[in-house]
Amino acid sequence: MRRLPVYLLLDTSGSMSGEPIEAVKNGVQVLVSTLRQDPYALETAYLSIITFDSNVQQLVPLTDLASFQEPSISATGTTALGGGLKLLAECIDREIAKSTPEQKGDWKPLVFIMTDGMPTDDWQGGLAEFQQRKSGIVVACAAGSGADTNVLKQITEVVVSLDTADSSTIKAFFKWVSASISTGSQKVESGGKEVAGLNELPPPPPEVNIVV
């Protein structure tokens, strides 16, 4: 079976502490429970969570939705976005089945990045690593006014911003992410095609602004 890998790369630096990080935890919970009700996603979507603060770690390796267990997420430290992108590249290498002459590998991964601040490490080095890997659509979200959309624009052309990093806005973002994953699952399952761009995703809710 060809899996649709989904990677969430989440900023867990100190500035996310309090309401934002609680909203992220809640968002992941809602995302998983929503996708579990979608037969297409349940069949094909596999989810991984990578966090970056002063350290980077893969909290959940690529896991099917039925066995996904919510990780413990807390906010502390600085914003090692470059380290997060580098680890994401390593996870893609390690976890995604490549196509061979005998069989087709996994679909290209969907990547959702969320940050509320400026990178504090060599993010361009991490980006160079990540860009050498094949991924499907990459969505970067600037949560609140402290995030630099110009940095995110260099990672992907699909950048969205949230005016505030509060619980209702972050929740709206995660709902949109789950709807986007559902759309991706449905496309690969029923049509054998991958989502190619923002225009093929569901329209974002009013809280989620598309950065042009």
Tab-separated table of C-alpha atoms in Angstrom:
chain	number	residue	atom	x	y	z
A	1	MET	CA	0.000	0.000	0.000
A	2	ARG	CA	1.258	3.467	-0.888
A	3	ARG	CA	1.167	5.670	2.190
A	4	LEU	CA	0.558	9.411	2.228
A	5	PRO	CA	3.147	10.657	4.756
A	6	VAL	CA	2.286	13.843	6.658
A	7	TYR	CA	4.927	15.697	8.687
A	8	LEU	CA	4.057	18.413	11.208
A	9	LEU	CA	7.115	20.533	12.030
A	10	LEU	CA	6.134	22.555	15.101
A	11	ASP	CA	7.856	25.439	16.890
A	12	THR	CA	7.993	24.675	20.630
A	13	SER	CA	10.283	27.564	21.644
A	14	GLY	CA	9.696	29.516	24.861
A	15	SER	CA	7.595	32.194	23.151
A	16	MET	CA	4.975	29.512	22.425
A	17	SER	CA	4.452	28.793	26.133
A	18	GLY	CA	1.024	29.259	27.694
A	19	GLU	CA	-2.013	29.589	25.441
A	20	PRO	CA	-0.255	28.965	22.075
A	21	ILE	CA	1.304	25.615	23.040
A	22	GLU	CA	-1.941	24.449	24.692
A	23	ALA	CA	-3.718	25.363	21.449
A	24	VAL	CA	-1.182	23.365	19.420
A	25	LYS	CA	-1.717	20.296	21.634
A	26	ASN	CA	-5.461	20.703	21.275
A	27	GLY	CA	-5.034	21.231	17.512
A	28	VAL	CA	-3.114	17.960	17.109
A	29	GLN	CA	-5.828	16.149	19.085
A	30	VAL	CA	-8.615	17.574	16.905
A	31	LEU	CA	-6.607	16.871	13.743
A	32	VAL	CA	-6.155	13.192	14.592
A	33	SER	CA	-9.732	12.625	15.758
A	34	THR	CA	-11.110	14.369	12.629
A	35	LEU	CA	-8.915	12.328	10.281
A	36	ARG	CA	-9.867	9.092	12.032
A	37	GLN	CA	-13.444	9.705	10.882
A	38	ASP	CA	-12.322	9.966	7.253
A	39	PRO	CA	-12.099	6.533	5.596
A	40	TYR	CA	-9.639	7.788	2.940
A	41	ALA	CA	-7.268	9.319	5.493
A	42	LEU	CA	-7.556	6.305	7.793
A	43	GLU	CA	-6.467	4.120	4.895
A	44	THR	CA	-3.526	6.172	3.573
A	45	ALA	CA	-2.410	9.017	5.854
A	46	TYR	CA	0.527	8.444	8.202
A	47	LEU	CA	1.458	11.209	10.625
A	48	SER	CA	4.752	12.284	12.206
A	49	ILE	CA	5.439	15.147	14.614
A	50	ILE	CA	8.806	16.907	14.770
A	51	THR	CA	9.377	19.785	17.218
A	52	PHE	CA	12.080	22.425	17.304
A	53	ASP	CA	13.172	24.687	20.167
A	54	SER	CA	16.811	24.753	21.381
A	55	ASN	CA	16.717	21.022	20.554
A	56	VAL	CA	15.047	19.256	17.659
A	57	GLN	CA	13.320	15.906	18.032
A	58	GLN	CA	10.935	13.625	16.250
A	59	LEU	CA	8.312	13.055	18.943
A	60	VAL	CA	6.248	10.658	16.827
A	61	PRO	CA	7.740	8.660	13.932
A	62	LEU	CA	5.550	8.148	10.864
A	63	THR	CA	2.522	6.327	12.322
A	64	ASP	CA	-0.863	5.257	10.983
A	65	LEU	CA	-3.800	7.221	12.403
A	66	ALA	CA	-5.325	4.261	14.230
A	67	SER	CA	-2.188	3.701	16.354
A	68	PHE	CA	-1.154	7.369	16.689
A	69	GLN	CA	-0.588	8.348	20.331
A	70	GLU	CA	-0.504	11.991	21.205
A	71	PRO	CA	2.950	13.077	22.382
A	72	SER	CA	3.733	15.292	25.334
A	73	ILE	CA	4.573	18.760	23.940
A	74	SER	CA	6.005	21.617	25.997
A	75	ALA	CA	7.480	25.016	25.100
A	76	THR	CA	11.001	26.109	26.074
A	77	GLY	CA	14.214	27.523	24.618
A	78	THR	CA	15.090	29.140	21.274
A	79	THR	CA	13.939	28.568	17.667
A	80	ALA	CA	16.185	26.051	15.862
A	81	LEU	CA	14.202	25.999	12.619
A	82	GLY	CA	17.277	24.946	10.590
A	83	GLY	CA	17.796	21.959	12.869
A	84	GLY	CA	14.123	21.079	12.440
A	85	LEU	CA	14.383	21.163	8.630
A	86	LYS	CA	17.544	19.045	8.716
A	87	LEU	CA	15.884	16.442	10.954
A	88	LEU	CA	12.835	16.472	8.669
A	89	ALA	CA	15.124	15.677	5.698
A	90	GLU	CA	16.677	12.774	7.652
A	91	CYS	CA	13.227	11.412	8.604
A	92	ILE	CA	12.087	11.567	4.957
A	93	ASP	CA	15.210	9.587	3.963
A	94	ARG	CA	14.648	7.023	6.682
A	95	GLU	CA	10.878	6.562	6.688
A	96	ILE	CA	9.581	6.991	3.166
A	97	ALA	CA	9.561	4.025	0.804
A	98	LYS	CA	11.112	4.905	-2.556
A	99	SER	CA	9.714	3.605	-5.831
A	100	THR	CA	11.559	0.683	-7.396
A	101	PRO	CA	11.080	-1.001	-10.801
A	102	GLU	CA	9.014	-3.669	-8.971
A	103	GLN	CA	6.721	-1.410	-6.972
A	104	LYS	CA	5.659	2.145	-6.380
A	105	GLY	CA	6.868	3.748	-3.176
A	106	ASP	CA	4.981	6.087	-0.880
A	107	TRP	CA	3.377	9.281	-2.113
A	108	LYS	CA	5.366	12.497	-1.686
A	109	PRO	CA	5.019	13.776	1.888
A	110	LEU	CA	2.780	16.685	2.844
A	111	VAL	CA	4.647	19.027	5.195
A	112	PHE	CA	3.065	21.597	7.530
A	113	ILE	CA	5.444	23.957	9.359
A	114	MET	CA	4.301	26.282	12.137
A	115	THR	CA	6.444	28.918	13.863
A	116	ASP	CA	5.824	32.057	15.897
A	117	GLY	CA	9.316	33.565	15.742
A	118	MET	CA	12.583	34.129	13.918
A	119	PRO	CA	15.025	31.228	13.491
A	120	THR	CA	17.956	31.383	15.922
A	121	ASP	CA	20.207	28.901	14.110
A	122	ASP	CA	21.591	28.328	10.604
A	123	TRP	CA	18.178	27.830	9.024
A	124	GLN	CA	19.546	28.188	5.483
A	125	GLY	CA	21.821	25.170	6.004
A	126	GLY	CA	18.842	23.129	7.197
A	127	LEU	CA	16.764	24.389	4.279
A	128	ALA	CA	19.433	23.310	1.771
A	129	GLU	CA	19.262	19.780	3.250
A	130	PHE	CA	15.459	19.700	3.123
A	131	GLN	CA	15.311	20.995	-0.459
A	132	GLN	CA	17.372	18.050	-1.670
A	133	ARG	CA	14.482	15.747	-0.705
A	134	LYS	CA	11.351	15.275	-2.773
A	135	SER	CA	8.266	16.456	-0.951
A	136	GLY	CA	4.741	17.230	-2.058
A	137	ILE	CA	3.054	20.415	-0.966
A	138	VAL	CA	4.784	22.287	1.875
A	139	VAL	CA	2.680	24.776	3.873
A	140	ALA	CA	4.424	27.170	6.278
A	141	CYS	CA	2.398	29.045	8.877
A	142	ALA	CA	3.546	32.257	10.594
A	143	ALA	CA	1.670	32.283	13.917
A	144	GLY	CA	1.360	35.850	15.163
A	145	SER	CA	3.324	38.970	14.293
A	146	GLY	CA	6.713	37.710	15.563
A	147	ALA	CA	7.230	35.245	12.694
A	148	ASP	CA	9.077	36.355	9.553
A	149	THR	CA	7.089	35.432	6.442
A	150	ASN	CA	10.131	36.312	4.265
A	151	VAL	CA	12.054	33.437	5.849
A	152	LEU	CA	9.099	31.086	5.315
A	153	LYS	CA	8.744	32.206	1.680
A	154	GLN	CA	12.252	30.873	1.051
A	155	ILE	CA	11.168	27.461	2.352
A	156	THR	CA	7.935	27.229	0.318
A	157	GLU	CA	5.706	29.387	-1.840
A	158	VAL	CA	2.665	28.339	0.192
A	159	VAL	CA	2.819	30.590	3.269
A	160	VAL	CA	-0.110	31.475	5.510
A	161	SER	CA	-0.198	33.760	8.522
A	162	LEU	CA	-2.284	34.004	11.682
A	163	ASP	CA	-2.774	37.507	13.104
A	164	THR	CA	-2.520	36.124	16.639
A	165	ALA	CA	-1.221	32.905	18.182
A	166	ASP	CA	-4.276	32.372	20.375
A	167	SER	CA	-6.347	29.249	20.842
A	168	SER	CA	-9.187	30.003	18.417
A	169	THR	CA	-6.828	31.022	15.583
A	170	ILE	CA	-4.468	28.065	16.046
A	171	LYS	CA	-7.466	25.740	16.245
A	172	ALA	CA	-8.755	27.146	12.936
A	173	PHE	CA	-5.337	26.485	11.359
A	174	PHE	CA	-5.285	22.847	12.519
A	175	LYS	CA	-8.838	22.315	11.259
A	176	TRP	CA	-7.713	23.556	7.854
A	177	VAL	CA	-4.653	21.266	7.990
A	178	SER	CA	-6.896	18.266	8.698
A	179	ALA	CA	-9.216	19.243	5.812
A	180	SER	CA	-6.146	19.573	3.550
A	181	ILE	CA	-4.861	16.111	4.569
A	182	SER	CA	-8.338	14.674	3.887
A	183	THR	CA	-8.299	16.237	0.424
A	184	GLY	CA	-4.800	14.846	-0.224
A	185	SER	CA	-5.854	11.358	0.911
A	186	GLN	CA	-8.964	11.420	-1.233
A	187	LYS	CA	-7.041	12.525	-4.325
A	188	VAL	CA	-4.429	9.771	-4.049
A	189	GLU	CA	-6.982	7.094	-3.130
A	190	SER	CA	-9.639	7.850	-5.713
A	191	GLY	CA	-7.688	9.505	-8.515
A	192	GLY	CA	-4.118	8.335	-7.981
A	193	LYS	CA	-2.966	11.966	-8.118
A	194	GLU	CA	-1.132	14.123	-5.589
A	195	VAL	CA	-2.194	17.575	-4.489
A	196	ALA	CA	-0.070	19.957	-6.554
A	197	GLY	CA	-0.770	23.396	-5.134
A	198	LEU	CA	-2.696	25.646	-2.797
A	199	ASN	CA	-5.539	25.917	-5.333
A	200	GLU	CA	-6.237	22.189	-4.837
A	201	LEU	CA	-6.567	22.498	-1.051
A	202	PRO	CA	-9.783	23.560	0.714
A	203	PRO	CA	-10.078	27.364	1.073
A	204	PRO	CA	-8.573	28.481	4.388
A	205	PRO	CA	-10.889	29.838	7.112
A	206	PRO	CA	-11.001	33.626	7.756
A	207	GLU	CA	-8.392	33.336	10.554
A	208	VAL	CA	-5.812	31.945	8.129
A	209	ASN	CA	-4.421	34.577	5.722
A	210	ILE	CA	-2.606	33.558	2.545
A	211	VAL	CA	0.676	35.478	2.209
A	212	VAL	CA	1.292	36.481	-1.404
